[in-house]
C-alpha cells in the first residue's frame, strides 16, 4: 500500500486535447466529440494555458440560443488563475484528492515557463484514477508504478 | 490489498438522479445542472429503468437545431438492453473494470424485478472510483469497507 502513495502523475497522464482561445464554441464541441474527451484545455497564441472547457460549459453555452460558430471559447472557459494544474512529478494521490475536493473532472499536467505561464503537456482525469484503481487491485501496475 | 478486492458496490453507491422517458431534453439538461451529475437514468411509467442519458448525449442533441422542449429524452437516450447495470452486492472492482472497458461514465445500481425489469436504486461513477482510490491510500475506508 505504501507503494501506491509514491505513484507519480507522469506514469499515468494522458495526451491533452487543446483548442485555441479564439476558436469557436462550435469547433470546441466538434473537437470534444472527435477526440472523445470530457475536458478541453484552451491555449493562447503562444501555446500557453489560458483556460479549461468542460462538457458542462459547452452544454450551458449550447442551450443559450446564441450562434456557437461566432462565439469564441474564451467567453465561456474557466480562466487562469482559477485553474487547478499539476506537474509530472506530483503525486497521483494528491491530484486525485484535488479532483474530488474541487469537484472537477480533469486537471492539465503542465511545465512551468517564465512569467507564471504554463505549457500543457498532459491530462489527468477521473478515468485515469479509475484505471489506476483497477490496475492496483489486479496487481498490474504499469512499469512506471513498479519502479517507485 | 486483498481487502480491496472484497469491497461491495452497496458501500459506495450514490443516490441516482432519474427523469421520466416522456420528459423533454430541455428538462433533462435542467436536471443535470440542478443536480450537478454527469449522467441521468431514465425510467418508464412504472418506474423501471428505460435508458441512460450522458452529458454527451445531451450536448449532441442541443447542437442539433431542434426544439429541446418538445423532444422527449426517449429519442436520444441509450436504451435497455444496451445498458450496463450492476447490483448492490457486486464487487466494486468489477464495476470499475466495466466503466473502463465499456468507456462509460456511470452505471446504475439496480434491483431486479419480474420480467427482466430493473428498479434503479443507486449510481456508481468514475467519481465514486476516484473517491475510493483516495480513501484507500489515506487508509480511510468507510465503515462498510472495513467490515469485509
mmCIF file of C-alpha atoms in Angstrom:
data_model
loop_
_atom_site.group_PDB
_atom_site.id
_atom_site.type_symbol
_atom_site.label_atom_id
_atom_site.label_comp_id
_atom_site.label_asym_id
_atom_site.label_seq_id
_atom_site.Cartn_x
_atom_site.Cartn_y
_atom_site.Cartn_z
ATOM 1 C CA UNK A 1 0.000 0.000 0.000
ATOM 2 C CA UNK A 2 2.965 2.276 0.652
ATOM 3 C CA UNK A 3 3.968 1.868 -2.968
ATOM 4 C CA UNK A 4 0.690 3.431 -4.108
ATOM 5 C CA UNK A 5 1.438 6.612 -2.209
ATOM 6 C CA UNK A 6 4.549 7.160 -4.291
ATOM 7 C CA UNK A 7 2.985 6.900 -7.738
ATOM 8 C CA UNK A 8 3.737 9.954 -9.878
ATOM 9 C CA UNK A 9 1.494 11.716 -12.369
ATOM 10 C CA UNK A 10 3.957 11.226 -15.226
ATOM 11 C CA UNK A 11 3.420 7.482 -15.109
ATOM 12 C CA UNK A 12 -0.306 7.778 -15.765
ATOM 13 C CA UNK A 13 -1.027 11.026 -17.622
ATOM 14 C CA UNK A 14 -2.853 11.001 -20.975
ATOM 15 C CA UNK A 15 -2.341 13.170 -24.032
ATOM 16 C CA UNK A 16 -4.045 16.572 -23.683
ATOM 17 C CA UNK A 17 -6.570 17.828 -26.227
ATOM 18 C CA UNK A 18 -6.250 21.583 -26.764
ATOM 19 C CA UNK A 19 -8.082 24.295 -28.681
ATOM 20 C CA UNK A 20 -7.103 27.913 -29.311
ATOM 21 C CA UNK A 21 -8.755 30.698 -27.341
ATOM 22 C CA UNK A 22 -10.118 32.307 -30.498
ATOM 23 C CA UNK A 23 -11.621 29.011 -31.710
ATOM 24 C CA UNK A 24 -15.421 28.929 -31.707
ATOM 25 C CA UNK A 25 -17.571 27.067 -29.191
ATOM 26 C CA UNK A 26 -18.850 25.055 -32.144
ATOM 27 C CA UNK A 27 -15.302 23.973 -33.026
ATOM 28 C CA UNK A 28 -14.654 23.060 -29.402
ATOM 29 C CA UNK A 29 -17.760 20.872 -29.281
ATOM 30 C CA UNK A 30 -16.635 19.210 -32.516
ATOM 31 C CA UNK A 31 -13.169 18.593 -31.026
ATOM 32 C CA UNK A 32 -14.709 17.140 -27.874
ATOM 33 C CA UNK A 33 -16.727 14.619 -29.890
ATOM 34 C CA UNK A 34 -13.908 13.861 -32.309
ATOM 35 C CA UNK A 35 -11.351 13.214 -29.563
ATOM 36 C CA UNK A 36 -13.937 11.744 -27.195
ATOM 37 C CA UNK A 37 -12.753 13.632 -24.123
ATOM 38 C CA UNK A 38 -14.748 15.283 -21.366
ATOM 39 C CA UNK A 39 -12.494 18.307 -20.936
ATOM 40 C CA UNK A 40 -10.559 20.514 -23.377
ATOM 41 C CA UNK A 41 -7.676 22.794 -22.485
ATOM 42 C CA UNK A 42 -7.510 26.217 -24.118
ATOM 43 C CA UNK A 43 -4.174 27.753 -25.137
ATOM 44 C CA UNK A 44 -3.265 31.291 -26.168
ATOM 45 C CA UNK A 45 -1.331 32.355 -29.262
ATOM 46 C CA UNK A 46 1.977 31.432 -27.650
ATOM 47 C CA UNK A 47 0.621 27.976 -26.765
ATOM 48 C CA UNK A 48 0.370 28.664 -23.040
ATOM 49 C CA UNK A 49 -2.551 27.502 -20.910
ATOM 50 C CA UNK A 50 -5.353 30.085 -20.969
ATOM 51 C CA UNK A 51 -8.412 28.140 -19.897
ATOM 52 C CA UNK A 52 -10.356 24.925 -19.424
ATOM 53 C CA UNK A 53 -13.623 23.851 -21.052
ATOM 54 C CA UNK A 54 -15.810 21.126 -19.558
ATOM 55 C CA UNK A 55 -18.749 19.359 -21.204
ATOM 56 C CA UNK A 56 -20.888 21.262 -18.740
ATOM 57 C CA UNK A 57 -19.538 24.626 -20.005
ATOM 58 C CA UNK A 58 -20.249 23.613 -23.592
ATOM 59 C CA UNK A 59 -23.702 22.284 -22.768
ATOM 60 C CA UNK A 60 -24.586 25.524 -20.974
ATOM 61 C CA UNK A 61 -23.462 27.562 -23.985
ATOM 62 C CA UNK A 62 -25.268 25.355 -26.470
ATOM 63 C CA UNK A 63 -28.687 25.846 -24.864
ATOM 64 C CA UNK A 64 -28.179 29.602 -24.731
ATOM 65 C CA UNK A 65 -29.718 30.424 -28.125
ATOM 66 C CA UNK A 66 -26.540 32.020 -29.356
ATOM 67 C CA UNK A 67 -24.533 31.473 -32.507
ATOM 68 C CA UNK A 68 -21.975 28.873 -31.445
ATOM 69 C CA UNK A 69 -19.925 29.363 -34.601
ATOM 70 C CA UNK A 70 -19.261 33.031 -33.885
ATOM 71 C CA UNK A 71 -18.763 32.691 -30.104
ATOM 72 C CA UNK A 72 -15.100 32.243 -29.090
ATOM 73 C CA UNK A 73 -14.382 29.728 -26.335
ATOM 74 C CA UNK A 74 -12.630 32.483 -24.353
ATOM 75 C CA UNK A 75 -16.094 33.794 -23.394
ATOM 76 C CA UNK A 76 -17.189 30.618 -21.640
ATOM 77 C CA UNK A 77 -13.972 28.926 -20.450
ATOM 78 C CA UNK A 78 -12.714 28.813 -16.875
ATOM 79 C CA UNK A 79 -9.669 31.110 -16.915
ATOM 80 C CA UNK A 80 -6.281 31.218 -15.312
ATOM 81 C CA UNK A 81 -5.641 31.652 -12.401
ATOM 82 C CA UNK A 82 -8.830 29.774 -11.495
ATOM 83 C CA UNK A 83 -7.494 26.529 -12.919
ATOM 84 C CA UNK A 84 -6.070 23.654 -10.912
ATOM 85 C CA UNK A 85 -2.897 22.398 -12.589
ATOM 86 C CA UNK A 86 -0.403 19.683 -11.726
ATOM 87 C CA UNK A 87 3.143 18.774 -12.717
ATOM 88 C CA UNK A 88 4.563 15.472 -13.921
ATOM 89 C CA UNK A 89 6.376 14.789 -10.657
ATOM 90 C CA UNK A 90 3.331 15.454 -8.458
ATOM 91 C CA UNK A 91 1.945 12.522 -6.502
ATOM 92 C CA UNK A 92 -1.010 10.806 -8.134
ATOM 93 C CA UNK A 93 -2.861 10.613 -4.858
ATOM 94 C CA UNK A 94 -2.666 14.373 -4.302
ATOM 95 C CA UNK A 95 -4.070 15.075 -7.725
ATOM 96 C CA UNK A 96 -6.851 12.521 -7.100
ATOM 97 C CA UNK A 97 -7.719 14.445 -3.926
ATOM 98 C CA UNK A 98 -7.894 17.708 -5.898
ATOM 99 C CA UNK A 99 -10.295 16.145 -8.415
ATOM 100 C CA UNK A 100 -12.625 15.193 -5.560
ATOM 101 C CA UNK A 101 -12.291 18.257 -3.311
ATOM 102 C CA UNK A 102 -12.617 20.783 -6.137
ATOM 103 C CA UNK A 103 -15.286 18.785 -7.977
ATOM 104 C CA UNK A 104 -13.529 18.837 -11.324
ATOM 105 C CA UNK A 105 -13.254 16.139 -13.976
ATOM 106 C CA UNK A 106 -9.774 16.806 -15.367
ATOM 107 C CA UNK A 107 -6.538 18.566 -14.485
ATOM 108 C CA UNK A 108 -3.902 19.688 -17.022
ATOM 109 C CA UNK A 109 -0.336 18.486 -16.491
ATOM 110 C CA UNK A 110 1.932 21.481 -17.138
ATOM 111 C CA UNK A 111 5.528 22.624 -17.429
ATOM 112 C CA UNK A 112 6.084 25.980 -15.787
ATOM 113 C CA UNK A 113 7.592 28.620 -18.086
ATOM 114 C CA UNK A 114 8.768 32.177 -17.451
ATOM 115 C CA UNK A 115 6.240 34.721 -16.068
ATOM 116 C CA UNK A 116 3.987 32.142 -14.452
ATOM 117 C CA UNK A 117 2.895 30.735 -17.775
ATOM 118 C CA UNK A 118 2.279 27.078 -18.366
ATOM 119 C CA UNK A 119 2.836 24.734 -21.267
ATOM 120 C CA UNK A 120 0.243 21.926 -21.335
ATOM 121 C CA UNK A 121 1.893 18.525 -21.610
ATOM 122 C CA UNK A 122 -0.713 16.093 -20.299
ATOM 123 C CA UNK A 123 -4.142 15.392 -18.905
ATOM 124 C CA UNK A 124 -5.255 13.579 -15.744
ATOM 125 C CA UNK A 125 -8.917 12.701 -15.223
ATOM 126 C CA UNK A 126 -11.253 10.588 -13.118
ATOM 127 C CA UNK A 127 -10.865 7.990 -15.869
ATOM 128 C CA UNK A 128 -7.119 7.950 -15.119
ATOM 129 C CA UNK A 129 -7.890 7.354 -11.445
ATOM 130 C CA UNK A 130 -10.426 4.600 -12.183
ATOM 131 C CA UNK A 131 -7.794 2.850 -14.339
ATOM 132 C CA UNK A 132 -5.238 3.130 -11.535
ATOM 133 C CA UNK A 133 -7.723 1.577 -9.099
ATOM 134 C CA UNK A 134 -8.362 -1.339 -11.473
ATOM 135 C CA UNK A 135 -4.635 -1.848 -12.058
ATOM 136 C CA UNK A 136 -3.865 -1.692 -8.353
ATOM 137 C CA UNK A 137 -6.386 -4.324 -7.497
ATOM 138 C CA UNK A 138 -5.371 -6.587 -10.356
ATOM 139 C CA UNK A 139 -1.761 -6.010 -9.313
ATOM 140 C CA UNK A 140 -0.986 -4.937 -12.844
ATOM 141 C CA UNK A 141 0.730 -1.658 -12.179
ATOM 142 C CA UNK A 142 2.454 -0.283 -15.274
ATOM 143 C CA UNK A 143 6.230 -0.443 -15.265
ATOM 144 C CA UNK A 144 6.460 3.121 -14.011
ATOM 145 C CA UNK A 145 4.395 2.278 -10.976
ATOM 146 C CA UNK A 146 6.555 -0.693 -10.079
ATOM 147 C CA UNK A 147 9.745 1.342 -10.202
ATOM 148 C CA UNK A 148 8.968 3.569 -7.270
ATOM 149 C CA UNK B 1 -4.707 -5.284 -0.703
ATOM 150 C CA UNK B 2 -6.904 -8.396 -0.511
ATOM 151 C CA UNK B 3 -9.434 -6.368 1.425
ATOM 152 C CA UNK B 4 -9.890 -4.017 -1.517
ATOM 153 C CA UNK B 5 -10.941 -6.883 -3.761
ATOM 154 C CA UNK B 6 -13.879 -7.607 -1.498
ATOM 155 C CA UNK B 7 -15.400 -4.122 -1.434
ATOM 156 C CA UNK B 8 -19.060 -4.160 -2.474
ATOM 157 C CA UNK B 9 -20.948 -1.593 -4.516
ATOM 158 C CA UNK B 10 -23.524 -1.016 -1.774
ATOM 159 C CA UNK B 11 -20.862 0.532 0.448
ATOM 160 C CA UNK B 12 -20.028 3.239 -2.074
ATOM 161 C CA UNK B 13 -23.041 3.900 -4.315
ATOM 162 C CA UNK B 14 -24.541 7.393 -4.619
ATOM 163 C CA UNK B 15 -28.150 8.466 -4.947
ATOM 164 C CA UNK B 16 -29.400 8.152 -8.555
ATOM 165 C CA UNK B 17 -30.901 11.093 -10.424
ATOM 166 C CA UNK B 18 -33.779 9.980 -12.665
ATOM 167 C CA UNK B 19 -36.051 11.561 -15.255
ATOM 168 C CA UNK B 20 -39.161 10.162 -16.960
ATOM 169 C CA UNK B 21 -38.961 8.896 -20.528
ATOM 170 C CA UNK B 22 -41.545 11.401 -21.700
ATOM 171 C CA UNK B 23 -39.672 14.311 -20.097
ATOM 172 C CA UNK B 24 -38.129 16.750 -22.567
ATOM 173 C CA UNK B 25 -34.445 17.003 -23.390
ATOM 174 C CA UNK B 26 -34.625 20.550 -22.053
ATOM 175 C CA UNK B 27 -35.926 19.266 -18.695
ATOM 176 C CA UNK B 28 -33.182 16.653 -18.603
ATOM 177 C CA UNK B 29 -30.482 19.281 -19.178
ATOM 178 C CA UNK B 30 -32.013 21.375 -16.401
ATOM 179 C CA UNK B 31 -31.997 18.358 -14.063
ATOM 180 C CA UNK B 32 -28.379 17.630 -14.933
ATOM 181 C CA UNK B 33 -27.339 21.173 -13.970
ATOM 182 C CA UNK B 34 -29.583 21.331 -10.921
ATOM 183 C CA UNK B 35 -28.347 18.027 -9.511
ATOM 184 C CA UNK B 36 -24.813 18.505 -10.850
ATOM 185 C CA UNK B 37 -24.436 14.983 -12.196
ATOM 186 C CA UNK B 38 -22.862 13.758 -15.421
ATOM 187 C CA UNK B 39 -25.372 11.003 -16.127
ATOM 188 C CA UNK B 40 -29.166 10.728 -15.718
ATOM 189 C CA UNK B 41 -31.127 7.500 -15.614
ATOM 190 C CA UNK B 42 -34.460 7.369 -17.450
ATOM 191 C CA UNK B 43 -37.413 5.450 -16.024
ATOM 192 C CA UNK B 44 -40.696 4.378 -17.608
ATOM 193 C CA UNK B 45 -44.198 4.937 -16.218
ATOM 194 C CA UNK B 46 -43.844 2.028 -13.799
ATOM 195 C CA UNK B 47 -40.509 3.462 -12.538
ATOM 196 C CA UNK B 48 -38.365 0.795 -14.185
ATOM 197 C CA UNK B 49 -35.074 1.573 -15.904
ATOM 198 C CA UNK B 50 -35.651 2.505 -19.545
ATOM 199 C CA UNK B 51 -32.494 4.367 -20.535
ATOM 200 C CA UNK B 52 -29.391 6.348 -19.711
ATOM 201 C CA UNK B 53 -28.519 9.934 -20.706
ATOM 202 C CA UNK B 54 -24.949 11.199 -20.669
ATOM 203 C CA UNK B 55 -23.763 14.803 -20.961
ATOM 204 C CA UNK B 56 -22.500 13.790 -24.379
ATOM 205 C CA UNK B 57 -25.996 12.682 -25.462
ATOM 206 C CA UNK B 58 -27.467 15.961 -24.268
ATOM 207 C CA UNK B 59 -24.719 18.046 -25.874
ATOM 208 C CA UNK B 60 -25.226 16.261 -29.201
ATOM 209 C CA UNK B 61 -28.977 16.939 -29.050
ATOM 210 C CA UNK B 62 -28.517 20.567 -28.056
ATOM 211 C CA UNK B 63 -26.434 21.446 -31.110
ATOM 212 C CA UNK B 64 -28.917 19.736 -33.428
ATOM 213 C CA UNK B 65 -31.084 22.801 -34.092
ATOM 214 C CA UNK B 66 -34.180 21.110 -32.766
ATOM 215 C CA UNK B 67 -36.730 22.209 -30.212
ATOM 216 C CA UNK B 68 -35.369 20.735 -26.972
ATOM 217 C CA UNK B 69 -38.575 21.466 -25.093
ATOM 218 C CA UNK B 70 -40.685 19.296 -27.387
ATOM 219 C CA UNK B 71 -38.144 16.483 -27.848
ATOM 220 C CA UNK B 72 -38.624 13.594 -25.362
ATOM 221 C CA UNK B 73 -35.474 12.082 -23.872
ATOM 222 C CA UNK B 74 -36.587 8.657 -25.147
ATOM 223 C CA UNK B 75 -35.416 9.746 -28.630
ATOM 224 C CA UNK B 76 -31.807 10.293 -27.623
ATOM 225 C CA UNK B 77 -31.197 8.002 -24.640
ATOM 226 C CA UNK B 78 -29.233 4.765 -24.682
ATOM 227 C CA UNK B 79 -31.898 2.079 -24.243
ATOM 228 C CA UNK B 80 -32.229 -1.222 -22.485
ATOM 229 C CA UNK B 81 -30.817 -3.804 -23.164
ATOM 230 C CA UNK B 82 -27.761 -1.759 -24.209
ATOM 231 C CA UNK B 83 -27.190 -0.519 -20.666
ATOM 232 C CA UNK B 84 -24.588 -1.862 -18.267
ATOM 233 C CA UNK B 85 -26.148 -2.280 -14.822
ATOM 234 C CA UNK B 86 -24.823 -3.551 -11.506
ATOM 235 C CA UNK B 87 -26.310 -4.812 -8.244
ATOM 236 C CA UNK B 88 -25.569 -3.741 -4.705
ATOM 237 C CA UNK B 89 -23.688 -6.926 -3.872
ATOM 238 C CA UNK B 90 -21.439 -6.741 -6.948
ATOM 239 C CA UNK B 91 -17.740 -6.227 -6.365
ATOM 240 C CA UNK B 92 -16.590 -2.637 -6.710
ATOM 241 C CA UNK B 93 -13.533 -3.679 -8.693
ATOM 242 C CA UNK B 94 -15.640 -5.475 -11.331
ATOM 243 C CA UNK B 95 -17.813 -2.421 -11.819
ATOM 244 C CA UNK B 96 -14.685 -0.222 -12.075
ATOM 245 C CA UNK B 97 -13.452 -2.532 -14.842
ATOM 246 C CA UNK B 98 -16.764 -2.160 -16.695
ATOM 247 C CA UNK B 99 -16.512 1.642 -16.540
ATOM 248 C CA UNK B 100 -13.094 1.461 -18.205
ATOM 249 C CA UNK B 101 -13.668 -1.349 -20.702
ATOM 250 C CA UNK B 102 -17.014 -0.035 -21.922
ATOM 251 C CA UNK B 103 -15.933 3.620 -21.800
ATOM 252 C CA UNK B 104 -18.891 4.807 -19.774
ATOM 253 C CA UNK B 105 -19.070 7.397 -17.011
ATOM 254 C CA UNK B 106 -21.770 5.921 -14.783
ATOM 255 C CA UNK B 107 -23.558 2.653 -14.080
ATOM 256 C CA UNK B 108 -26.984 2.358 -12.417
ATOM 257 C CA UNK B 109 -27.276 0.137 -9.354
ATOM 258 C CA UNK B 110 -30.487 -1.867 -9.753
ATOM 259 C CA UNK B 111 -32.819 -4.331 -8.074
ATOM 260 C CA UNK B 112 -34.076 -6.962 -10.480
ATOM 261 C CA UNK B 113 -37.852 -7.206 -10.677
ATOM 262 C CA UNK B 114 -40.162 -9.615 -12.540
ATOM 263 C CA UNK B 115 -39.858 -9.834 -16.363
ATOM 264 C CA UNK B 116 -36.249 -8.653 -16.512
ATOM 265 C CA UNK B 117 -37.172 -5.172 -15.361
ATOM 266 C CA UNK B 118 -34.997 -3.136 -13.069
ATOM 267 C CA UNK B 119 -35.669 -0.676 -10.297
ATOM 268 C CA UNK B 120 -32.909 1.975 -10.056
ATOM 269 C CA UNK B 121 -31.580 2.258 -6.502
ATOM 270 C CA UNK B 122 -28.157 3.842 -6.913
ATOM 271 C CA UNK B 123 -25.429 5.279 -9.095
ATOM 272 C CA UNK B 124 -21.748 4.402 -9.421
ATOM 273 C CA UNK B 125 -19.407 6.660 -11.401
ATOM 274 C CA UNK B 126 -15.745 7.399 -12.052
ATOM 275 C CA UNK B 127 -16.076 9.952 -9.243
ATOM 276 C CA UNK B 128 -17.021 7.061 -6.931
ATOM 277 C CA UNK B 129 -13.893 5.203 -8.014
ATOM 278 C CA UNK B 130 -11.640 8.252 -7.596
ATOM 279 C CA UNK B 131 -13.015 8.668 -4.044
ATOM 280 C CA UNK B 132 -12.326 5.015 -3.288
ATOM 281 C CA UNK B 133 -8.733 5.430 -4.510
ATOM 282 C CA UNK B 134 -8.223 8.470 -2.269
ATOM 283 C CA UNK B 135 -9.763 6.690 0.723
ATOM 284 C CA UNK B 136 -7.686 3.565 0.125
ATOM 285 C CA UNK B 137 -4.462 5.463 0.056
ATOM 286 C CA UNK B 138 -5.344 7.584 3.071
ATOM 287 C CA UNK B 139 -6.424 4.365 4.790
ATOM 288 C CA UNK B 140 -9.764 5.942 5.488
ATOM 289 C CA UNK B 141 -12.077 3.287 4.159
ATOM 290 C CA UNK B 142 -15.681 3.916 5.166
ATOM 291 C CA UNK B 143 -17.060 1.586 7.812
ATOM 292 C CA UNK B 144 -18.581 -0.678 5.179
ATOM 293 C CA UNK B 145 -15.218 -1.208 3.571
ATOM 294 C CA UNK B 146 -13.583 -2.119 6.861
ATOM 295 C CA UNK B 147 -16.174 -4.734 7.621
ATOM 296 C CA UNK B 148 -15.285 -7.072 4.780
#
